Each structure stands twice: as structure tokens, then as C-alpha cells.
Amino acid sequence: MSGGLLVAGTTSDAGKSVVTAGICRWLVRQGVKVAPFKAQNMSLNSFVTREGAEIGRAQAMQAQACRIEPTALMNPVLLKPGGEQSSQVVLMGRPVGELSARGYHGGRQQQLLGTVLECLAELRGTYDAVICEGAGSPAEINLRRTDIVNMGIARNAGLPVLVVGDIDRGGVFASFFGTVALLSEEDQRLVAGFLVNKFRGDVSLLEPGLDMLHGLTGRRTYGVLPFRHGLGIDEEDGLRVSLRGTVRESNVAPPVGEDVLRVAVCAIPLMSNFTDVDALAAEPGVVVRFVDRPEELADADLVVIPGTRGTVRALQWLRERGLAEALRRRVAEQRPVLGVCGGFQILGERIEDEVESRAGTVDGLGVLPVRVRFAREKTLARPVGEALGERVEGYEIHHGVAEVTGGETFLDGCRVGQTWGTHWHGSLESDGFRRAFLREVAAAAGRRFVPAGDTSFAALREEQLDRLGDLIEQHADTDALWRLIESGAPQGLPFIPPGAPA
């Protein structure tokens, strides 16, 4: 059996995903054969593995940090929210149905524990170390009975637990102490210590607090990671916050040409795989911004309608906000619009949906000659093709089946004038195609923008992962961290009252 570690967090978005990736990259650079694992992931950002399984994008990114191919073993349960009350359950990469939160936590979740433990055991039998990521907080006492992703899996697999806290939010000491104090005595035995994330300033000012935390809990802090811009790669949750006005961090290099290129991304409900636009933001001189008002489209050189888990709902939202009419005006004026997956379906003439929204037949925006019918079987694929004279790779995750009745062929979709549509996620990560596409957009927008000839999205992603590895190597006690992974939680850790409620 290999070594292992569970990276938990005081809250959602404490930095578990990037810390896990950083530990993975640090280990693989030491010659350790390592794999990531997340038992249960709730995310609208997903990826398709080579065997055709759907998993969270964060686990795909962590596999890249490990320099291995992602597989369904690394994320056996994926929950894709369809609203506030229900999610699609994806088991071992395939959808198995929709469940309410009550239905899932009321019994279905616990039934999946066996599958989860089998996947983890298989990974631990193959790799020297498996770095597991928790979800939310391990101290969610209302969910502990059915937990399969935090202390539930730590207890069953005997994993030591490292708790990550985001100090940039404030209250990190109370969060660390409270997390431990709300766990049962058995769970507390596995919580080895803490890792401070996103610290700004002089670490010496923090050290007295860390010493007091050690005195209060008997648990050490394994590192203080400094705040770094641009490390929030492949976020998990498109439902968590409104992205209106958020600017995707882009390359700091100046534009190659005389102009920048402005990209507006419609922040539609249940937005999925909005990471598609990261490849645009990586280009020098491209500014990517999320918007939700029609007037914010006025100065955009390109408007992107991204994927969504609720195509009909997103279409209604666009109409209610006046964005639908603004998009139609753009199309009539031959100003560039790109629809990806659900965004592509929205641009079509008609949507027949008895699966996702069960809304029946709904009129689309009618700007592309496409009719969409939702099938119960989900399309999961890793297509390869050509467009604009360049090789393109992508991945598909959708229930909608598109019938294209006209226009110019564009990947699996079509193009009419300066309006483009495709189901392919990730196509803009193909460097030659992205540059060719941006040249077309710049010409149509009348911008003297020139794509950089040497931007490699894959290389930039590798640089980001190396930066995560550097953070662990330079700011964590790696000797102590390795002992934790190899030997488990220290013996004799004290119980911190009151513990979990009965």
C-alpha cells in the first residue's frame, strides 16, 4: 500500500485544489510516482478522459501536475448542479441520474462509499503516493454521517489529514481551531496539522499565532504559502459566485500589434467549463471579462456564450436581461460571436428538451441554422479535427444533439458570417487554431491586433503547475510533509473539546 494524504479545508475555496496540485508537482519532481484523488466532486467544470469518462477539471489538472493521464479512478463521483436543489450524479465517468440534495445525502451517498474506497485502493496499489482532496469542510457536522469525501474516507482509508485555511479571508485561527474541535475523537486523531494559504506580509508577524495554535491544539503548521496572482486554475464551481465584471487574469506581456482585443463572456446561469476562455486570456493583448448587461457588449470585439448545464434556463435569462436582443444586433452587424456547447445550442433555431429542463420545444436565438434535440444519453468524446487550416483538439460533454442545416462547417458545428458555434470545449487551447481564430476576429472588429506567434497554452499551464510546486517546496516543511504522507498522522494527538455532537 502506498503513502497517502487528505488535503481538507476550513471552507470551500480555501485552496484545496491548488495545494493538492502543488504537492503532486513537488512529489513528481522528487521522482515519486504520485496520483490525485477526489472521492466526490461538485463542479460544473468537467473534463473527458481518453477512455471517455467525465471527471472534474480540477482532477484532470492535478493529474497533469503528476504528469500522468487522468482517469475515472481519480474522481469516481461527480455532481453537476442543475439548480439549487438537484444535481446530475456522474459515477465512474457516466451519468446515472438526477438526485435532490436530500435524496443524495439521505442514502445514495453512503451506497457509493464502497466504489470510492475501491478506486482509492486501486490507485494506492499502483502509485507511491496518492494525494486526496476533500470537499468543503470536514467539520460539516450535519453531513458527517454520510460523508465519503472528507473524514469518512480518511477514517476508512487511514489517511492523515492536512487542513488548509485561506488567511486572506480572515479568521483563519478560529477556523483551524473550530474545524478540529467539531470533529469526533476518532476523526481528530487523523488531523495532523494545518497549512496557511494566501498569506500577504511578514511571516514573522504570523508566527506567534501559529505557536499559540500549536499550544491550543497540539498540532503543527506545515507551511505558510504566500499569496500569488494567477494560480486559480481550473476552478471547480461555476455556481459559487457571480462572475459579473470579473477579469480573467491574462499574460502581462503587452500586445504584439497596436490594439488590444476585448472579449466579453456572458455569465449565464449554471455556466460550465468557463475555463474554455483561459486560452484566450493567455494571449498577450487579449482582455477577457465576464458580463451580464447588454451595454457591456457594446465595446467587445468578441462575445462568447459559454457552456451551461441549463441551456433553456440560460436562454430565458439572456432574454430577460436584454442580452438576447443585443446578441442579435451584433450578429446583424457582422460582429464576432462564439457559442460553445450550450452557447452553440442557444444560437440555433430550435431546442427540443425533454431531458434537461423538460421544457419541450423552445425557440433559440435563430442566428445559426441549427436544430437541437436533447438525448438521454450524454455525448462524451475527445474529437480531433481541423478548422481555419489548423489542427484542433477538443472534448465534448453534452446531451444536445445538433442538426446543422446550413452555413459553413466549423468543427462539429457551423459558421454564418462572424457567428460561430461548436460543441467542442478546449478547442482554443490548440495554439495554431486560436491564433487563426483571433486573426479573423481582429479583422472583423477592425482592430490592429496581432496574436503572438510563440504563445503555447500547454507551456503556460506547465509553468503554472511548476509555480504551485515551487510554493510547496519553498514555503512548506517538505521533510515533515513527506513523513506525514509516508507514515500517517503522528501518534498521541490530543483531543480538543467539545468534539462532534452526539
Short mmCIF file of C-alpha atoms in Angstrom, two decimals, residues 3-471:
data_model
loop_
_atom_site.label_atom_id
_atom_site.label_comp_id
_atom_site.label_asym_id
_atom_site.label_seq_id
_atom_site.Cartn_x
_atom_site.Cartn_y
_atom_site.Cartn_z
CA GLY A 3 1.55 6.58 1.16
CA GLY A 4 -1.37 8.96 1.22
CA LEU A 5 -2.69 12.29 2.42
CA LEU A 6 -6.06 14.05 2.54
CA VAL A 7 -5.94 17.79 1.88
CA ALA A 8 -9.01 19.21 3.63
CA GLY A 9 -10.05 22.85 4.00
CA THR A 10 -11.65 25.11 6.57
CA THR A 11 -14.09 26.25 3.85
CA SER A 12 -14.88 25.83 0.19
CA ASP A 13 -12.36 27.68 -1.97
CA ALA A 14 -9.69 27.62 0.76
CA GLY A 15 -7.23 26.42 -1.89
CA LYS A 16 -7.52 22.64 -1.59
CA SER A 17 -7.35 22.04 -5.36
CA VAL A 18 -4.24 24.12 -5.98
CA VAL A 19 -2.49 22.88 -2.81
CA THR A 20 -3.18 19.30 -3.88
CA ALA A 21 -1.78 20.06 -7.33
CA GLY A 22 1.25 21.77 -5.78
CA ILE A 23 2.01 18.78 -3.55
CA CYS A 24 1.61 16.48 -6.55
CA ARG A 25 4.01 18.55 -8.67
CA TRP A 26 6.54 18.78 -5.82
CA LEU A 27 6.43 14.99 -5.33
CA VAL A 28 6.77 14.11 -9.01
CA ARG A 29 9.82 16.38 -9.26
CA GLN A 30 11.34 14.29 -6.45
CA GLY A 31 10.88 11.15 -8.53
CA VAL A 32 7.79 9.97 -6.65
CA LYS A 33 5.11 8.20 -8.68
CA VAL A 34 2.01 10.08 -7.50
CA ALA A 35 -1.69 10.34 -8.39
CA PRO A 36 -4.52 12.68 -7.31
CA PHE A 37 -7.89 11.59 -5.95
CA LYS A 38 -11.17 13.24 -5.04
CA ALA A 39 -13.90 10.87 -3.97
CA GLN A 40 -16.77 13.25 -4.67
CA ASN A 41 -16.61 16.49 -6.58
CA MET A 42 -19.35 19.07 -7.11
CA SER A 43 -18.46 21.05 -10.19
CA LEU A 44 -19.78 22.39 -13.47
CA ASN A 45 -16.25 22.41 -14.89
CA SER A 46 -15.55 18.90 -16.10
CA PHE A 47 -13.25 17.06 -18.49
CA VAL A 48 -13.34 13.91 -20.63
CA THR A 49 -10.59 11.34 -20.15
CA ARG A 50 -9.14 9.31 -23.01
CA GLU A 51 -11.38 6.37 -22.09
CA GLY A 52 -14.44 8.62 -22.43
CA ALA A 53 -15.15 9.24 -18.73
CA GLU A 54 -16.30 12.58 -17.32
CA ILE A 55 -14.42 13.85 -14.25
CA GLY A 56 -13.86 17.22 -12.58
CA ARG A 57 -11.43 19.53 -14.37
CA ALA A 58 -9.56 20.06 -11.10
CA GLN A 59 -8.64 16.37 -11.02
CA ALA A 60 -7.57 16.49 -14.67
CA MET A 61 -5.35 19.46 -13.78
CA GLN A 62 -3.94 17.59 -10.78
CA ALA A 63 -3.20 14.57 -12.99
CA GLN A 64 -1.26 16.91 -15.27
CA ALA A 65 0.64 18.09 -12.20
CA CYS A 66 1.52 14.42 -11.64
CA ARG A 67 2.48 14.08 -15.34
CA ILE A 68 0.01 11.22 -15.83
CA GLU A 69 -3.20 10.73 -17.80
CA PRO A 70 -6.40 11.43 -15.84
CA THR A 71 -8.80 8.52 -15.34
CA ALA A 72 -12.21 7.97 -13.78
CA LEU A 73 -10.50 6.37 -10.75
CA MET A 74 -9.31 9.84 -9.72
CA ASN A 75 -12.83 11.25 -9.36
CA PRO A 76 -15.36 8.39 -9.06
CA VAL A 77 -18.31 10.62 -8.09
CA LEU A 78 -19.02 13.93 -9.83
CA LEU A 79 -22.08 16.02 -9.00
CA LYS A 80 -23.15 18.56 -11.65
CA PRO A 81 -25.65 21.04 -10.19
CA GLY A 82 -28.79 21.66 -12.22
CA GLY A 83 -30.04 24.31 -9.80
CA GLU A 84 -30.15 24.97 -6.08
CA GLN A 85 -31.86 21.67 -5.21
CA SER A 86 -30.66 18.93 -7.56
CA SER A 87 -27.59 17.59 -9.35
CA GLN A 88 -26.75 15.09 -12.03
CA VAL A 89 -24.78 12.23 -10.49
CA VAL A 90 -21.86 11.03 -12.61
CA LEU A 91 -20.48 7.70 -11.38
CA MET A 92 -17.18 6.40 -12.76
CA GLY A 93 -17.42 8.90 -15.57
CA ARG A 94 -21.02 8.17 -16.66
CA PRO A 95 -24.27 9.91 -15.65
CA VAL A 96 -26.56 7.68 -13.59
CA GLY A 97 -29.42 10.07 -12.84
CA GLU A 98 -30.58 13.27 -11.15
CA LEU A 99 -30.92 13.49 -7.37
CA SER A 100 -32.01 16.16 -4.93
CA ALA A 101 -29.59 17.07 -2.17
CA ARG A 102 -31.91 15.34 0.31
CA GLY A 103 -32.04 12.20 -1.80
CA TYR A 104 -28.28 12.08 -2.23
CA HIS A 105 -27.36 12.67 1.40
CA GLY A 106 -30.31 10.58 2.54
CA GLY A 107 -28.75 7.30 1.47
CA ARG A 108 -27.35 7.29 -2.05
CA GLN A 109 -24.08 8.88 -0.99
CA GLN A 110 -23.29 6.21 1.58
CA GLN A 111 -24.01 3.50 -1.01
CA LEU A 112 -21.17 4.90 -3.11
CA LEU A 113 -18.58 4.55 -0.34
CA GLY A 114 -17.60 1.05 -1.49
CA THR A 115 -16.92 2.24 -5.04
CA VAL A 116 -14.93 5.20 -3.76
CA LEU A 117 -12.75 3.04 -1.49
CA GLU A 118 -12.14 0.52 -4.29
CA CYS A 119 -10.93 3.31 -6.59
CA LEU A 120 -8.63 4.70 -3.92
CA ALA A 121 -7.25 1.24 -3.14
CA GLU A 122 -6.53 0.63 -6.82
CA LEU A 123 -4.64 3.91 -7.09
CA ARG A 124 -2.70 3.20 -3.89
CA GLY A 125 -1.75 -0.20 -5.27
CA THR A 126 -0.32 1.44 -8.38
CA TYR A 127 1.35 4.65 -7.16
CA ASP A 128 3.92 5.51 -4.49
CA ALA A 129 1.64 8.19 -3.10
CA VAL A 130 -1.98 9.31 -3.59
CA ILE A 131 -2.83 12.90 -2.65
CA CYS A 132 -6.55 13.16 -1.93
CA GLU A 133 -8.61 16.34 -1.94
CA GLY A 134 -11.53 16.87 0.40
CA ALA A 135 -14.64 18.96 -0.28
CA GLY A 136 -16.00 21.96 1.57
CA SER A 137 -15.09 21.48 5.23
CA PRO A 138 -14.59 18.23 7.19
CA ALA A 139 -16.50 19.85 10.07
CA GLU A 140 -19.87 19.94 8.32
CA ILE A 141 -21.47 18.12 11.23
CA ASN A 142 -24.86 17.88 9.55
CA LEU A 143 -23.34 15.72 6.78
CA ARG A 144 -20.77 13.66 8.71
CA ARG A 145 -22.93 10.52 8.90
CA THR A 146 -22.94 10.08 5.13
CA ASP A 147 -19.57 11.69 4.34
CA ILE A 148 -17.47 9.90 1.73
CA VAL A 149 -15.07 12.69 0.75
CA ASN A 150 -13.61 14.16 3.97
CA MET A 151 -13.26 12.33 7.30
CA GLY A 152 -15.40 9.45 6.03
CA ILE A 153 -12.74 8.43 3.56
CA ALA A 154 -9.86 9.43 5.85
CA ARG A 155 -11.19 7.09 8.55
CA ASN A 156 -11.86 4.21 6.16
CA ALA A 157 -8.50 4.50 4.40
CA GLY A 158 -6.39 5.57 7.39
CA LEU A 159 -5.28 8.83 5.77
CA PRO A 160 -3.59 11.67 7.65
CA VAL A 161 -5.37 14.99 7.16
CA LEU A 162 -3.83 18.39 6.43
CA VAL A 163 -6.28 21.30 6.88
CA VAL A 164 -5.81 24.29 4.55
CA GLY A 165 -7.06 27.74 5.55
CA ASP A 166 -7.31 30.90 3.43
CA ILE A 167 -5.86 33.63 5.63
CA ASP A 168 -6.74 36.29 3.05
CA ARG A 169 -10.39 35.90 4.13
CA GLY A 170 -9.58 36.50 7.78
CA GLY A 171 -10.41 34.37 10.83
CA VAL A 172 -8.02 31.58 9.92
CA PHE A 173 -7.00 30.74 13.52
CA ALA A 174 -10.62 30.40 14.64
CA SER A 175 -11.33 28.33 11.54
CA PHE A 176 -8.44 25.95 12.22
CA PHE A 177 -9.33 25.52 15.89
CA GLY A 178 -13.05 25.21 15.23
CA THR A 179 -12.54 22.66 12.47
CA VAL A 180 -10.67 20.33 14.82
CA ALA A 181 -12.93 20.98 17.82
CA LEU A 182 -16.06 19.99 15.86
CA LEU A 183 -14.71 16.56 14.92
CA SER A 184 -15.18 13.37 16.88
CA GLU A 185 -12.27 12.00 18.89
CA GLU A 186 -11.68 9.28 16.27
CA ASP A 187 -11.61 11.84 13.44
CA GLN A 188 -9.35 14.22 15.38
CA ARG A 189 -6.69 11.51 15.65
CA LEU A 190 -6.15 11.80 11.89
CA VAL A 191 -5.89 15.62 11.70
CA ALA A 192 -2.13 16.10 11.70
CA GLY A 193 -1.98 19.86 11.30
CA PHE A 194 -2.52 22.95 9.21
CA LEU A 195 -1.36 24.79 6.11
CA VAL A 196 -1.89 28.55 5.81
CA ASN A 197 -2.74 29.70 2.28
CA LYS A 198 -2.66 33.14 0.59
CA PHE A 199 -0.61 34.98 3.23
CA ARG A 200 0.42 38.57 2.50
CA GLY A 201 3.15 40.27 4.51
CA ASP A 202 5.83 39.37 7.02
CA VAL A 203 5.61 35.75 8.20
CA SER A 204 7.35 36.64 11.46
CA LEU A 205 4.21 38.56 12.47
CA LEU A 206 2.16 35.40 12.00
CA GLU A 207 4.45 33.06 13.92
CA PRO A 208 3.22 33.93 17.46
CA GLY A 209 -0.30 32.96 16.37
CA LEU A 210 0.96 29.68 14.90
CA ASP A 211 2.76 28.92 18.17
CA MET A 212 -0.43 29.61 20.14
CA LEU A 213 -2.43 27.44 17.73
CA HIS A 214 0.04 24.62 18.34
CA GLY A 215 -0.35 25.08 22.08
CA LEU A 216 -4.13 25.01 21.85
CA THR A 217 -4.45 22.04 19.51
CA GLY A 218 -1.19 20.08 19.82
CA ARG A 219 -0.93 20.28 16.03
CA ARG A 220 1.76 21.99 14.00
CA THR A 221 1.52 24.18 10.92
CA TYR A 222 3.24 22.56 7.93
CA GLY A 223 3.73 25.76 5.96
CA VAL A 224 2.64 29.30 5.14
CA LEU A 225 2.06 29.78 1.43
CA PRO A 226 2.30 33.38 0.18
CA PHE A 227 -0.41 34.98 -1.91
CA ARG A 228 0.29 34.63 -5.63
CA HIS A 229 -1.76 36.00 -8.52
CA GLY A 230 -2.84 33.76 -11.37
CA LEU A 231 -2.87 30.39 -9.57
CA GLY A 232 -6.65 29.80 -9.56
CA ILE A 233 -6.50 27.39 -12.47
CA ASP A 234 -9.43 25.13 -13.39
CA GLU A 235 -11.83 26.32 -10.70
CA GLU A 236 -14.42 23.81 -9.65
CA ASP A 237 -17.54 25.80 -9.02
CA GLY A 238 -19.35 27.85 -11.61
CA LEU A 239 -22.34 28.21 -9.27
CA ARG A 240 -20.48 29.66 -6.29
CA VAL A 241 -20.25 33.34 -7.19
CA SER A 242 -21.46 35.81 -9.76
CA LEU A 243 -18.64 36.39 -12.23
CA ARG A 244 -20.01 39.70 -13.50
CA GLY A 245 -17.17 42.12 -14.04
CA THR A 246 -14.52 39.54 -13.21
CA VAL A 247 -11.50 39.77 -15.48
CA ARG A 248 -9.64 36.57 -16.23
CA GLU A 249 -6.00 37.11 -15.37
CA SER A 250 -4.03 37.35 -18.58
CA ASN A 251 -0.48 37.36 -19.77
CA VAL A 252 1.28 40.51 -18.57
CA ALA A 253 3.12 40.94 -21.86
CA PRO A 254 1.99 43.92 -23.98
CA PRO A 255 0.07 43.31 -27.22
CA VAL A 256 2.13 42.43 -30.27
CA GLY A 257 0.06 44.69 -32.52
CA GLU A 258 -1.20 48.21 -31.93
CA ASP A 259 -4.52 47.23 -30.34
CA VAL A 260 -5.80 45.00 -27.58
CA LEU A 261 -8.72 42.64 -28.23
CA ARG A 262 -11.67 42.79 -25.83
CA VAL A 263 -13.62 39.59 -25.14
CA ALA A 264 -16.94 39.63 -23.25
CA VAL A 265 -18.17 36.31 -21.83
CA CYS A 266 -21.88 36.13 -20.98
CA ALA A 267 -22.08 34.97 -17.35
CA ILE A 268 -25.12 32.76 -17.97
CA PRO A 269 -26.75 30.64 -15.22
CA LEU A 270 -25.21 27.23 -14.47
CA MET A 271 -22.20 28.21 -16.57
CA SER A 272 -19.99 25.18 -17.23
CA ASN A 273 -16.44 24.87 -18.47
CA PHE A 274 -15.89 28.61 -18.47
CA THR A 275 -12.21 27.61 -18.34
CA ASP A 276 -12.53 27.49 -22.16
CA VAL A 277 -11.69 31.21 -22.23
CA ASP A 278 -8.46 30.79 -20.25
CA ALA A 279 -6.63 30.13 -23.51
CA LEU A 280 -7.85 33.49 -24.82
CA ALA A 281 -6.76 35.25 -21.63
CA ALA A 282 -3.30 33.70 -22.03
CA GLU A 283 -2.73 35.67 -25.25
CA PRO A 284 -0.82 38.95 -24.83
CA GLY A 285 -3.20 41.81 -25.55
CA VAL A 286 -6.44 39.85 -25.04
CA VAL A 287 -8.65 41.07 -22.18
CA VAL A 288 -11.36 38.63 -21.10
CA ARG A 289 -14.25 39.87 -18.95
CA PHE A 290 -17.47 38.26 -17.66
CA VAL A 291 -20.59 40.38 -18.21
CA ASP A 292 -24.34 40.25 -17.60
CA ARG A 293 -25.67 43.52 -19.11
CA PRO A 294 -26.37 44.32 -22.78
CA GLU A 295 -24.43 47.61 -22.64
CA GLU A 296 -21.31 45.65 -21.67
CA LEU A 297 -21.30 44.04 -25.12
CA ALA A 298 -21.00 47.39 -26.89
CA ASP A 299 -17.20 47.70 -26.89
CA ALA A 300 -16.47 43.97 -27.09
CA ASP A 301 -14.60 42.72 -30.14
CA LEU A 302 -15.76 39.16 -29.45
CA VAL A 303 -18.69 37.89 -27.38
CA VAL A 304 -18.55 34.32 -26.08
CA ILE A 305 -21.60 32.38 -24.91
CA PRO A 306 -20.08 29.54 -22.85
CA GLY A 307 -21.39 26.13 -21.92
CA THR A 308 -24.17 25.63 -19.38
CA ARG A 309 -25.93 22.84 -17.51
CA GLY A 310 -29.21 24.65 -18.20
CA THR A 311 -29.47 25.65 -21.85
CA VAL A 312 -33.16 26.63 -21.78
CA ARG A 313 -32.77 28.45 -18.47
CA ALA A 314 -29.74 30.36 -19.83
CA LEU A 315 -31.69 31.28 -22.96
CA GLN A 316 -34.52 32.66 -20.86
CA TRP A 317 -32.00 34.61 -18.75
CA LEU A 318 -30.46 36.17 -21.88
CA ARG A 319 -33.93 37.30 -23.00
CA GLU A 320 -34.92 38.67 -19.60
CA ARG A 321 -31.75 40.77 -19.38
CA GLY A 322 -31.91 42.14 -22.90
CA LEU A 323 -28.76 40.29 -23.88
CA ALA A 324 -30.57 38.16 -26.46
CA GLU A 325 -31.58 41.23 -28.44
CA ALA A 326 -28.09 42.71 -28.09
CA LEU A 327 -26.61 39.47 -29.44
CA ARG A 328 -28.99 39.51 -32.43
CA ARG A 329 -27.91 43.07 -33.20
CA ARG A 330 -24.26 42.04 -33.08
CA VAL A 331 -24.92 39.19 -35.49
CA ALA A 332 -26.79 41.51 -37.89
CA GLU A 333 -23.85 43.94 -37.77
CA GLN A 334 -21.39 41.10 -38.55
CA ARG A 335 -19.62 41.50 -35.21
CA PRO A 336 -17.99 38.29 -33.89
CA VAL A 337 -19.92 35.92 -31.61
CA LEU A 338 -18.76 32.46 -30.49
CA GLY A 339 -21.09 29.91 -28.89
CA VAL A 340 -19.57 26.86 -27.17
CA CYS A 341 -21.65 23.78 -26.30
CA GLY A 342 -24.78 25.17 -24.57
CA GLY A 343 -23.91 28.57 -26.05
CA PHE A 344 -23.88 26.98 -29.50
CA GLN A 345 -27.30 25.45 -28.86
CA ILE A 346 -28.67 28.83 -27.74
CA LEU A 347 -27.64 30.40 -31.06
CA GLY A 348 -29.69 27.85 -33.04
CA GLU A 349 -33.24 27.96 -34.35
CA ARG A 350 -34.97 25.47 -32.08
CA ILE A 351 -34.33 23.38 -28.97
CA GLU A 352 -36.33 20.25 -28.12
CA ASP A 353 -35.65 19.44 -24.50
CA GLU A 354 -37.44 16.67 -22.63
CA VAL A 355 -34.30 15.75 -20.69
CA GLU A 356 -32.56 18.70 -19.03
CA SER A 357 -35.29 21.32 -18.49
CA ARG A 358 -38.24 19.22 -19.78
CA ALA A 359 -39.48 22.45 -21.38
CA GLY A 360 -40.42 20.81 -24.68
CA THR A 361 -39.80 22.83 -27.84
CA VAL A 362 -38.27 26.27 -27.34
CA ASP A 363 -37.15 28.82 -29.92
CA GLY A 364 -33.45 29.63 -29.88
CA LEU A 365 -31.95 32.96 -30.91
CA GLY A 366 -32.25 31.84 -34.53
CA VAL A 367 -28.90 33.16 -35.75
CA LEU A 368 -27.40 29.80 -36.75
CA PRO A 369 -29.10 27.16 -38.93
CA VAL A 370 -29.12 24.54 -36.19
CA ARG A 371 -31.83 22.46 -34.52
CA VAL A 372 -31.06 20.77 -31.22
CA ARG A 373 -32.72 17.74 -29.66
CA PHE A 374 -31.74 16.65 -26.17
CA ALA A 375 -30.94 12.93 -25.91
CA ARG A 376 -30.95 10.97 -22.67
CA GLU A 377 -27.53 9.51 -23.49
CA LYS A 378 -24.74 12.02 -22.86
CA THR A 379 -22.10 12.53 -25.55
CA LEU A 380 -18.62 12.21 -24.05
CA ALA A 381 -15.82 12.38 -26.60
CA ARG A 382 -12.29 13.62 -27.34
CA PRO A 383 -12.54 14.72 -31.00
CA VAL A 384 -9.70 15.84 -33.25
CA GLY A 385 -10.25 17.84 -36.43
CA GLU A 386 -9.24 20.83 -38.50
CA ALA A 387 -10.54 24.38 -38.80
CA LEU A 388 -9.14 27.55 -40.36
CA GLY A 389 -6.36 25.42 -41.78
CA GLU A 390 -5.15 24.31 -38.34
CA ARG A 391 -5.32 21.08 -36.34
CA VAL A 392 -7.76 21.26 -33.41
CA GLU A 393 -8.28 19.03 -30.37
CA GLY A 394 -11.22 19.31 -28.00
CA TYR A 395 -13.63 17.41 -25.80
CA GLU A 396 -17.42 17.08 -25.82
CA ILE A 397 -19.83 16.86 -22.86
CA HIS A 398 -23.47 17.38 -23.84
CA HIS A 399 -26.93 15.88 -24.09
CA GLY A 400 -27.94 18.10 -27.01
CA VAL A 401 -27.72 16.59 -30.50
CA ALA A 402 -27.30 19.28 -33.15
CA GLU A 403 -28.70 19.04 -36.68
CA VAL A 404 -26.83 21.59 -38.77
CA THR A 405 -28.86 22.57 -41.84
CA GLY A 406 -26.67 25.25 -43.41
CA GLY A 407 -23.79 27.66 -43.04
CA GLU A 408 -20.09 26.91 -43.32
CA THR A 409 -18.70 23.90 -41.46
CA PHE A 410 -16.89 24.80 -38.25
CA LEU A 411 -15.58 21.82 -36.26
CA ASP A 412 -18.78 19.86 -35.43
CA GLY A 413 -20.95 22.99 -35.74
CA CYS A 414 -21.18 25.82 -38.22
CA ARG A 415 -20.34 29.40 -39.03
CA VAL A 416 -22.50 32.07 -40.64
CA GLY A 417 -20.69 35.35 -41.26
CA GLN A 418 -18.95 36.22 -38.00
CA THR A 419 -21.12 33.95 -35.83
CA TRP A 420 -19.51 30.65 -34.85
CA GLY A 421 -20.84 27.65 -32.95
CA THR A 422 -19.41 24.32 -31.78
CA HIS A 423 -19.90 21.70 -29.08
CA TRP A 424 -16.13 21.35 -28.68
CA HIS A 425 -14.71 22.53 -25.37
CA GLY A 426 -10.99 23.21 -25.18
CA SER A 427 -10.56 23.95 -28.91
CA LEU A 428 -8.92 27.31 -28.16
CA GLU A 429 -6.10 25.51 -26.35
CA SER A 430 -4.83 24.45 -29.81
CA ASP A 431 -2.34 27.25 -30.39
CA GLY A 432 -2.40 27.48 -34.20
CA PHE A 433 -6.18 27.41 -34.34
CA ARG A 434 -6.52 30.00 -31.57
CA ARG A 435 -4.20 32.38 -33.41
CA ALA A 436 -6.06 31.90 -36.69
CA PHE A 437 -9.40 32.47 -34.97
CA LEU A 438 -8.17 35.65 -33.25
CA ARG A 439 -6.86 37.00 -36.55
CA GLU A 440 -10.34 36.57 -38.04
CA VAL A 441 -11.94 38.25 -35.02
CA ALA A 442 -9.50 41.16 -35.14
CA ALA A 443 -10.11 41.69 -38.88
CA ALA A 444 -13.89 41.65 -38.40
CA ALA A 445 -13.64 44.02 -35.41
CA GLY A 446 -11.33 46.40 -37.24
CA ARG A 447 -8.63 46.02 -34.60
CA ARG A 448 -4.92 46.15 -35.33
CA PHE A 449 -4.40 43.23 -33.02
CA VAL A 450 -1.78 40.59 -33.83
CA PRO A 451 -1.65 37.25 -31.96
CA ALA A 452 1.73 36.42 -30.50
CA GLY A 453 3.45 33.79 -32.58
CA ASP A 454 5.06 31.97 -29.66
CA THR A 455 2.29 31.63 -27.06
CA SER A 456 1.96 27.99 -26.02
CA PHE A 457 -1.02 27.37 -23.77
CA ALA A 458 0.34 23.96 -22.74
CA ALA A 459 3.68 25.51 -21.77
CA LEU A 460 1.94 28.25 -19.78
CA ARG A 461 -0.08 25.63 -17.94
CA GLU A 462 3.10 23.72 -17.13
CA GLU A 463 4.66 26.94 -15.82
CA GLN A 464 1.63 27.47 -13.55
CA LEU A 465 1.90 23.93 -12.19
CA ASP A 466 5.62 24.41 -11.58
CA ARG A 467 4.82 27.60 -9.66
CA LEU A 468 2.48 25.57 -7.46
CA GLY A 469 5.22 23.01 -6.89
CA ASP A 470 7.63 25.84 -6.05
CA LEU A 471 5.23 27.18 -3.41
#
